[in-house]
N, CA, C and O atoms as a DFTB+ gen file, in Angstrom:
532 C
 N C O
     1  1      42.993     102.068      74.540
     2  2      42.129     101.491      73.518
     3  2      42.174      99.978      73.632
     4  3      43.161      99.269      73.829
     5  1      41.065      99.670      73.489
     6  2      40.900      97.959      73.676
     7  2      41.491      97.517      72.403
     8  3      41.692      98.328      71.498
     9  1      41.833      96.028      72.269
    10  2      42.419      95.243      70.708
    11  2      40.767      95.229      70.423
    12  3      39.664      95.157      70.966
    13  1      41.517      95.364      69.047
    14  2      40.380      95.039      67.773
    15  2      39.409      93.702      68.102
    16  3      39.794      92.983      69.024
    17  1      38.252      93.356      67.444
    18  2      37.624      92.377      67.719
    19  2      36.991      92.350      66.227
    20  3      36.335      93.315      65.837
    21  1      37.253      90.972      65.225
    22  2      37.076      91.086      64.304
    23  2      35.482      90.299      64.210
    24  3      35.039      90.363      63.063
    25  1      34.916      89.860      64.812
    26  2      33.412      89.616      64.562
    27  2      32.456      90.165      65.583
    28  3      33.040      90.479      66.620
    29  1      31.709      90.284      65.592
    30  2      30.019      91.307      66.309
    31  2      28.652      91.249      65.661
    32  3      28.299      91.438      64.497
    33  1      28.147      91.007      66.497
    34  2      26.882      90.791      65.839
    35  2      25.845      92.026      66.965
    36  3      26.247      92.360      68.079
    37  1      24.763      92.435      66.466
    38  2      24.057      93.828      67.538
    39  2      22.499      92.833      67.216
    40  3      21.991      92.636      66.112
    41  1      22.126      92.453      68.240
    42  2      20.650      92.111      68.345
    43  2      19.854      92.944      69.485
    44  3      20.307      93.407      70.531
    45  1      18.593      92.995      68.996
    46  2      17.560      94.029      69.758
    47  2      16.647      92.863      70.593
    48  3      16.053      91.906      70.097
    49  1      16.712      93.167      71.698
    50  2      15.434      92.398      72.618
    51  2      14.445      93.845      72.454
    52  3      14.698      95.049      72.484
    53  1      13.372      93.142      72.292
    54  2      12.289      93.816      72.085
    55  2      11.505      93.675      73.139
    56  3      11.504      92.609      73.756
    57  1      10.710      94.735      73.515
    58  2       9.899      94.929      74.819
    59  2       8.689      94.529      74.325
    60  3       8.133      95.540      73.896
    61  1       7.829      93.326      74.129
    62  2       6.602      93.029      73.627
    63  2       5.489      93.468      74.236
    64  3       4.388      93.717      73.745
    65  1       5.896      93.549      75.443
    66  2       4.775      93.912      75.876
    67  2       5.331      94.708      77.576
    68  3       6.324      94.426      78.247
    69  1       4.201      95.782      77.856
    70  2       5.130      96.764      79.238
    71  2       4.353      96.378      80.361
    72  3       4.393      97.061      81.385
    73  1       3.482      95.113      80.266
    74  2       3.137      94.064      81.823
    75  2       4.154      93.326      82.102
    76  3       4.219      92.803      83.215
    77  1       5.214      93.122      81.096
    78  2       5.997      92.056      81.193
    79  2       7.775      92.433      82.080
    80  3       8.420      93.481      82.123
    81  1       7.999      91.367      82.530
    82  2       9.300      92.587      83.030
    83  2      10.632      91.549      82.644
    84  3      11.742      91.959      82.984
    85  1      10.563      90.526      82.105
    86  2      11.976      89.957      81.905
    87  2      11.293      89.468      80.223
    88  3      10.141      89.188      79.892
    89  1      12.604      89.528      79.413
    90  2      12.865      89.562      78.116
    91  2      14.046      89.144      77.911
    92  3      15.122      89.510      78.383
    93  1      13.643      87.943      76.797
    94  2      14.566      86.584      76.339
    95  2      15.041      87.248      75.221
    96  3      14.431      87.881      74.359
    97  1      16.643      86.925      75.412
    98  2      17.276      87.399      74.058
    99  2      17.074      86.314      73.121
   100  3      16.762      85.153      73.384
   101  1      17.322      86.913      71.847
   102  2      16.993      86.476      70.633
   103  2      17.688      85.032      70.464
   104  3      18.881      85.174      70.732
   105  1      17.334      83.393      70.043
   106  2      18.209      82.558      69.631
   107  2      18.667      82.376      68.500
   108  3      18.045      81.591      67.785
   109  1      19.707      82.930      68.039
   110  2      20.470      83.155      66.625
   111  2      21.788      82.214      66.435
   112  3      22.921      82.565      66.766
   113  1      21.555      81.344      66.028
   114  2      22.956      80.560      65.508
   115  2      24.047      81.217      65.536
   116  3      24.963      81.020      66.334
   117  1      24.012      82.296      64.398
   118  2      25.221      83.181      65.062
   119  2      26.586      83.382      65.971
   120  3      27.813      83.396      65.871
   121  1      25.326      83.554      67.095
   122  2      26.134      83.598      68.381
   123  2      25.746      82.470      69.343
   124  3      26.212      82.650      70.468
   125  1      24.800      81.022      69.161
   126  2      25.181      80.118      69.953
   127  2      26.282      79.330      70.062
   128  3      27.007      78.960      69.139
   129  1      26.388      79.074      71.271
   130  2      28.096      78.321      71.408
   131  2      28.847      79.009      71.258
   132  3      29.808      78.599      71.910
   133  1      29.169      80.164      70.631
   134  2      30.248      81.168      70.690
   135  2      30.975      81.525      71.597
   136  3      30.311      81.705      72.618
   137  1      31.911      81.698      71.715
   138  2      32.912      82.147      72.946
   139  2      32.953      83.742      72.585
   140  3      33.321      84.251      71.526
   141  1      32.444      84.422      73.829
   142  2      31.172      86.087      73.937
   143  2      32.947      86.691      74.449
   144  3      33.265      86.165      75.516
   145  1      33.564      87.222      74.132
   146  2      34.827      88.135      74.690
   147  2      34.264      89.989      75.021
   148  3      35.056      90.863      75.374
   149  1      32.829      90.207      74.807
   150  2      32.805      91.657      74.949
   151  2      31.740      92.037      74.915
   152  3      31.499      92.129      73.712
   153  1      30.686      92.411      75.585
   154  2      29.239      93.186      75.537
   155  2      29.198      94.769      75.956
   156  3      29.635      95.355      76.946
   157  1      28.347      95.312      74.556
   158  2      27.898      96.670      74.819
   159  2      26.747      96.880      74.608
   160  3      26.165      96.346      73.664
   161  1      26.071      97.837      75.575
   162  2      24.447      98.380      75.181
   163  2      24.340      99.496      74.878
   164  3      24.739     100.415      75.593
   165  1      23.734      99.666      73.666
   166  2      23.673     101.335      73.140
   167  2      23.097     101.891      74.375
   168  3      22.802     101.074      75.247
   169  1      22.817     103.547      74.674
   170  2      21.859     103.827      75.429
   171  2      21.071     104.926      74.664
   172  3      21.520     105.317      73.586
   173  1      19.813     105.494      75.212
   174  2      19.640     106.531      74.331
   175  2      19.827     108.076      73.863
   176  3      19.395     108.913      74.656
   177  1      20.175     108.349      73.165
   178  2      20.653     109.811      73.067
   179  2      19.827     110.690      73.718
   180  3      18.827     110.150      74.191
   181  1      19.951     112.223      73.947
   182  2      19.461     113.350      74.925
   183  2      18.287     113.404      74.108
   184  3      17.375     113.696      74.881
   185  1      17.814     113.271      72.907
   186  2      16.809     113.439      72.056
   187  2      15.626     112.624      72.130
   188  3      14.467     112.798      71.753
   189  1      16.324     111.536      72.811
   190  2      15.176     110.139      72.771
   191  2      14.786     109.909      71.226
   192  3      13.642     109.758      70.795
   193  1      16.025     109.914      70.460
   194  2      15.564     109.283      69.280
   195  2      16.766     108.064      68.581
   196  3      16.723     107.721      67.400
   197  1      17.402     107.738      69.203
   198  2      18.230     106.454      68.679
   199  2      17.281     105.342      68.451
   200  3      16.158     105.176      68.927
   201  1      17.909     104.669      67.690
   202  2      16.869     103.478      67.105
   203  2      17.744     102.337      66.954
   204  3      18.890     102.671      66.654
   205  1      17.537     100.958      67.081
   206  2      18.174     100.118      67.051
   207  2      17.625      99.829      65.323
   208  3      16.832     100.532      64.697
   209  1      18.431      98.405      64.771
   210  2      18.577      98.186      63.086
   211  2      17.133      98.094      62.722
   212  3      16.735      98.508      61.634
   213  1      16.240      97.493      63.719
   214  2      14.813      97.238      63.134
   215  2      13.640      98.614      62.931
   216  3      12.454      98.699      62.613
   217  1      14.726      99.572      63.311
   218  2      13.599     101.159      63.615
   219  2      13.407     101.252      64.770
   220  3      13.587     102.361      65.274
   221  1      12.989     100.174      65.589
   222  2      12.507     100.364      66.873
   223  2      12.967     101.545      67.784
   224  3      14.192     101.455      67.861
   225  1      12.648     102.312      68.303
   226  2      12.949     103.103      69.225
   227  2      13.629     102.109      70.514
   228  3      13.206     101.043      70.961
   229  1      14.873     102.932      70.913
   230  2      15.492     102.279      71.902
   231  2      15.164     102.491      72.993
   232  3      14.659     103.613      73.015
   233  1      15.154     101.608      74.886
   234  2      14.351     101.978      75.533
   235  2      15.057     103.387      76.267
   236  3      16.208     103.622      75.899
   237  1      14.582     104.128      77.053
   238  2      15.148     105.350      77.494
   239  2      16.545     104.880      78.656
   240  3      16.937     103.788      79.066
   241  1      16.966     106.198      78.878
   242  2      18.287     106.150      79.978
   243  2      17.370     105.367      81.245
   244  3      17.495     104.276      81.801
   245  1      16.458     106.429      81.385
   246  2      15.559     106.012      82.778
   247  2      15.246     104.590      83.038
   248  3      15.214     104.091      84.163
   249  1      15.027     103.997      81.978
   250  2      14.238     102.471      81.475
   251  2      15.883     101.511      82.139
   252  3      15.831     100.911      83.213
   253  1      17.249     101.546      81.246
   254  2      18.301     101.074      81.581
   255  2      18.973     100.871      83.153
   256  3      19.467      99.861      83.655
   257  1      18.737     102.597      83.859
   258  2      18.542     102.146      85.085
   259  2      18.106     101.407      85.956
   260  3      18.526     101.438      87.112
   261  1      17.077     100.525      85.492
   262  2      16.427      99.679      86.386
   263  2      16.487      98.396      85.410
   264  3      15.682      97.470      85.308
   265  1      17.458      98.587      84.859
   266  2      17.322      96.568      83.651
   267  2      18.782      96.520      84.233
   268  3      19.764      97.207      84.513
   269  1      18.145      94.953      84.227
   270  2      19.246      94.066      84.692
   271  2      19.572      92.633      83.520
   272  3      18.709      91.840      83.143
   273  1      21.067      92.615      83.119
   274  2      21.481      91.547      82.249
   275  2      21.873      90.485      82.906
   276  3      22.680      90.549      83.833
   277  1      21.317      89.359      82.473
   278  2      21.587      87.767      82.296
   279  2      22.114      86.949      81.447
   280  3      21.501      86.271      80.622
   281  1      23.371      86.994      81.641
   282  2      24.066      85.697      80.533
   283  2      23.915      84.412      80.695
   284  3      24.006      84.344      81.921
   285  1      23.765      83.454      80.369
   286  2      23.817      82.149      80.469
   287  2      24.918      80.893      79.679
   288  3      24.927      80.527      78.504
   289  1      25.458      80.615      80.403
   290  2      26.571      79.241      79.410
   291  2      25.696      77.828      79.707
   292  3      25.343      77.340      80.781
   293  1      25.548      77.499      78.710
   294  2      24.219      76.084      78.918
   295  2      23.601      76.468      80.178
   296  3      23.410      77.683      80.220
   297  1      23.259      75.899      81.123
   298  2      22.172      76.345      82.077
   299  2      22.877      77.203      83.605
   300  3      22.351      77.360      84.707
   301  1      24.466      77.702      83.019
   302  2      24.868      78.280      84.157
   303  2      24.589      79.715      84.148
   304  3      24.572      80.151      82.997
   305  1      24.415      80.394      84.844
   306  2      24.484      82.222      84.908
   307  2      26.019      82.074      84.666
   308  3      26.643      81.173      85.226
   309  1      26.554      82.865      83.921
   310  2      27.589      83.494      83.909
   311  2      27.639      85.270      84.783
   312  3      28.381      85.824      85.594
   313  1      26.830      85.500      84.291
   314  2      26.327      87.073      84.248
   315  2      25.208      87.156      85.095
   316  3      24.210      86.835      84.451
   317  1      24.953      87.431      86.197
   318  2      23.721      87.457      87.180
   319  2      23.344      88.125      87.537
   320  3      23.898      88.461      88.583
   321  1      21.888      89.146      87.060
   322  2      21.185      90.269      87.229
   323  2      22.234      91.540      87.392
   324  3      22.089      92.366      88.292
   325  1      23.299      91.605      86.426
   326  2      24.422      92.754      86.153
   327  2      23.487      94.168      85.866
   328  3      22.969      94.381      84.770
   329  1      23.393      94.870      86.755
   330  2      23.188      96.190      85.703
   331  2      23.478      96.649      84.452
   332  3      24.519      97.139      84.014
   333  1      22.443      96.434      83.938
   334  2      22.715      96.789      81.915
   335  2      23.243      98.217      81.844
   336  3      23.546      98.502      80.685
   337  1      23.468      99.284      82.780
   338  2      24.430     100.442      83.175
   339  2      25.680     100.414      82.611
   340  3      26.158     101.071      81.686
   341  1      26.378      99.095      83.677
   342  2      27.564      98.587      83.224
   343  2      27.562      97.975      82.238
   344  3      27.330      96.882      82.754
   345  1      27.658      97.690      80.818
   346  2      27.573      97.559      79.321
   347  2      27.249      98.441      79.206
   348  3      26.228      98.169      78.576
   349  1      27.244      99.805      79.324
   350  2      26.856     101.046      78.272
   351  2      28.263     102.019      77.704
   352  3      28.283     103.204      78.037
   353  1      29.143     101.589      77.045
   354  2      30.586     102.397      76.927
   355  2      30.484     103.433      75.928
   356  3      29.462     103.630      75.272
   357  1      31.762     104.224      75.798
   358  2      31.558     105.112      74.467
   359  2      31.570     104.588      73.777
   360  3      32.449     103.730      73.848
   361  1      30.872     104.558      72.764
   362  2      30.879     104.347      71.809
   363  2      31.853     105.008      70.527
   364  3      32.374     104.419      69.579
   365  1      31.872     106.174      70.823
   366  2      32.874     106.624      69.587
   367  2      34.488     105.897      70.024
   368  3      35.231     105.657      69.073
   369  1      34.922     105.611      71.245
   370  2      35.894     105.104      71.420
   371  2      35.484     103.699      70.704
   372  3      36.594     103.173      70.782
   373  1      34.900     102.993      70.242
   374  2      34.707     101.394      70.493
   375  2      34.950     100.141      71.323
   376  3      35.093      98.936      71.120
   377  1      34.927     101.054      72.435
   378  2      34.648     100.391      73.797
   379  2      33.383      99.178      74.073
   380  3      32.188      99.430      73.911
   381  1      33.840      98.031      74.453
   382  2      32.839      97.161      75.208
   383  2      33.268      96.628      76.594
   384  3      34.434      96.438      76.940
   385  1      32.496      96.479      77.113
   386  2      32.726      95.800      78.719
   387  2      33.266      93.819      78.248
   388  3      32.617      92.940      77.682
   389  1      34.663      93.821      78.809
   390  2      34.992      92.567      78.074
   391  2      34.967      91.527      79.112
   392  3      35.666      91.399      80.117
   393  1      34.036      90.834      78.660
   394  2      34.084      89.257      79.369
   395  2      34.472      87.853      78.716
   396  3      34.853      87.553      77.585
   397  1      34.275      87.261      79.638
   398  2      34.912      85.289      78.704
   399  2      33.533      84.346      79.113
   400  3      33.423      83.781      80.201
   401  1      32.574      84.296      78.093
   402  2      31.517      83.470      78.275
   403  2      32.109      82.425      77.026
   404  3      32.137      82.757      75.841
   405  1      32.536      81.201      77.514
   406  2      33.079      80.254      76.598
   407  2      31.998      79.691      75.686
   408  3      32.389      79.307      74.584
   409  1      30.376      79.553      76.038
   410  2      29.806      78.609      75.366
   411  2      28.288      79.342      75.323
   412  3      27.331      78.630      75.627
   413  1      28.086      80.515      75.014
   414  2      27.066      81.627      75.124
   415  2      25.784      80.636      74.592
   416  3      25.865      79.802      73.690
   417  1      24.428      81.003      75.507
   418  2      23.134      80.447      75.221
   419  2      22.168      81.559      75.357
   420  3      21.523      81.853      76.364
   421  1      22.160      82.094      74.284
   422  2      21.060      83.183      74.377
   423  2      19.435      82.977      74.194
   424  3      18.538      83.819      74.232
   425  1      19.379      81.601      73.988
   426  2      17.829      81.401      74.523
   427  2      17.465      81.439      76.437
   428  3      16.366      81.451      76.991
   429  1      18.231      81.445      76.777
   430  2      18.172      81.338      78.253
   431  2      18.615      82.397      78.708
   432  3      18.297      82.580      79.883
   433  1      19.307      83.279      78.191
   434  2      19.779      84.852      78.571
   435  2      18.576      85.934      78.346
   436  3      17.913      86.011      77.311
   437  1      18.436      86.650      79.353
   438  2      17.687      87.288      79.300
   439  2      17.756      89.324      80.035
   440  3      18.493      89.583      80.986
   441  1      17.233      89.989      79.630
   442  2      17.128      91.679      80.231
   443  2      15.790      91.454      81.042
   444  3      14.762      90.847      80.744
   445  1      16.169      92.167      82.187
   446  2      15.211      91.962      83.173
   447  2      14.725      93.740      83.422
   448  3      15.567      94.636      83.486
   449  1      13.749      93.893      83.497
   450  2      13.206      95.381      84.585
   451  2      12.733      95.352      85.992
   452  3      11.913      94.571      86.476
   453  1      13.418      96.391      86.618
   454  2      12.713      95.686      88.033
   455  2      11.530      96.773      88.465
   456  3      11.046      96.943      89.584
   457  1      11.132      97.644      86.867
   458  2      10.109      98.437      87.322
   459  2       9.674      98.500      85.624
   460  3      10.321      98.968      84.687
   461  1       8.698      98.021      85.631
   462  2       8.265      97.714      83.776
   463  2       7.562      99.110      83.582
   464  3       7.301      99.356      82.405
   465  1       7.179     100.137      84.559
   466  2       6.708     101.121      84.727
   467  2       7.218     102.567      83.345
   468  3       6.700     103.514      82.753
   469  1       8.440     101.900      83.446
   470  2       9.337     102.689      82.450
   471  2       9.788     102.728      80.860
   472  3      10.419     103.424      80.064
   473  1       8.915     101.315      80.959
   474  2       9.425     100.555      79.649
   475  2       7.923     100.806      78.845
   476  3       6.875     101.100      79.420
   477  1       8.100     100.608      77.336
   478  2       6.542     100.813      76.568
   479  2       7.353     100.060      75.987
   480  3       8.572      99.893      76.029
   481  1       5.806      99.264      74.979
   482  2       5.790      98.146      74.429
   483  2       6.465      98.638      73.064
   484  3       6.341      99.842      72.839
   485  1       7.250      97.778      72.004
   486  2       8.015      97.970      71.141
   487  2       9.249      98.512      70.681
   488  3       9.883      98.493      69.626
   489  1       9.442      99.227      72.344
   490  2      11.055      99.520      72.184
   491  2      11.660      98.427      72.411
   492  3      11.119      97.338      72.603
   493  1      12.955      98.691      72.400
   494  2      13.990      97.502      72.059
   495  2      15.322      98.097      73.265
   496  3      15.348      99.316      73.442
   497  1      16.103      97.448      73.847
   498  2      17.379      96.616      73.991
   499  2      18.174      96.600      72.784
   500  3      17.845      95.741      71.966
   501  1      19.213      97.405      72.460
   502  2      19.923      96.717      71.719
   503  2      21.569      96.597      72.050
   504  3      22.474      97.425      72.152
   505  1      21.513      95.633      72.124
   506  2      23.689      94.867      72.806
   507  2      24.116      94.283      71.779
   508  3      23.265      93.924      70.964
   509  1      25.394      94.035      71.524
   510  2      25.849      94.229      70.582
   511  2      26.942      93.246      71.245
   512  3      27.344      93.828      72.252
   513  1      27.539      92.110      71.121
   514  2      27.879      91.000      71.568
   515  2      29.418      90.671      70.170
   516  3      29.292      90.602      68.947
   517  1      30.877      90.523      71.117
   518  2      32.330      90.687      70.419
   519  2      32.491      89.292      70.659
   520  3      32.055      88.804      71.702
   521  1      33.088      88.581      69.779
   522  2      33.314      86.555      69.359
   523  2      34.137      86.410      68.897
   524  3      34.665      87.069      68.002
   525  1      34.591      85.089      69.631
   526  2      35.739      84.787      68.703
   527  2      34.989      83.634      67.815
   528  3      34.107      83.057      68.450
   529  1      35.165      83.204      66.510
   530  2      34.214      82.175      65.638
   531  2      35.113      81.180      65.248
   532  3      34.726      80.231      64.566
């Protein structure tokens, strides 16, 4: 079992549109400048009905296979076209994939598809990002 992590925040990148194939995470005070110790991505259940906080339907297993995550620390990649695969843990364990992004910039971080073929407009991404504050 991993140590506890006493702050988290879960934001949804939203698929605006399914011509599009890279998607900017959300810029939330929150988590700028934050020092990032842990990322997880829900995936979707056998039902295809998980939903991230906004309702949105989450994007499918199939869709995750082909997205790729981008972290950014001010204008460096930390995280460079990672398979969003790797961030998908149990969840009932409270498992996250743990990293050290000292100075997180999520206007410049972004989920990439390398086949938008899979993706429909209004589902969501949702990762769920462990801090120290």
């Amino acid at each position: 079992m991993q140590d506890p992590i006493l702050n988290a925040a879960t934001y949804e990148v939203v698929i605006t549109s399914a011509s599009l194939s890279k998607f900017i995470l959300p810029d939330d005070s929150i988590l700028r400048e934050k020092e990032i110790v842990g990322i997880a991505i829900r995936n979707q259940n056998s039902a295809g009905s998980s939903q991230g906080p906004s309702g949105r339907v989450l994007v499918s297993n199939v869709a995750l296979d082909v997205a790729f995550l981008s972290i950014f620390q001010d204008s460096k990649a930390i995280l460079s076209e990672t398979p969003a695969n790797y961030f998908v843990p149990n969840y009932r364990q409270g498992d996250y994939m743990p990293v050290r992004i000292k100075q997180f910039s999520p206007s410049t971080s972004y989920v990439r598809f390398t086949d938008n073929a899979r993706i429909t407009a209004q589902q969501a991404v949702e990762i769920t990002f462990y801090y120290i504050d």
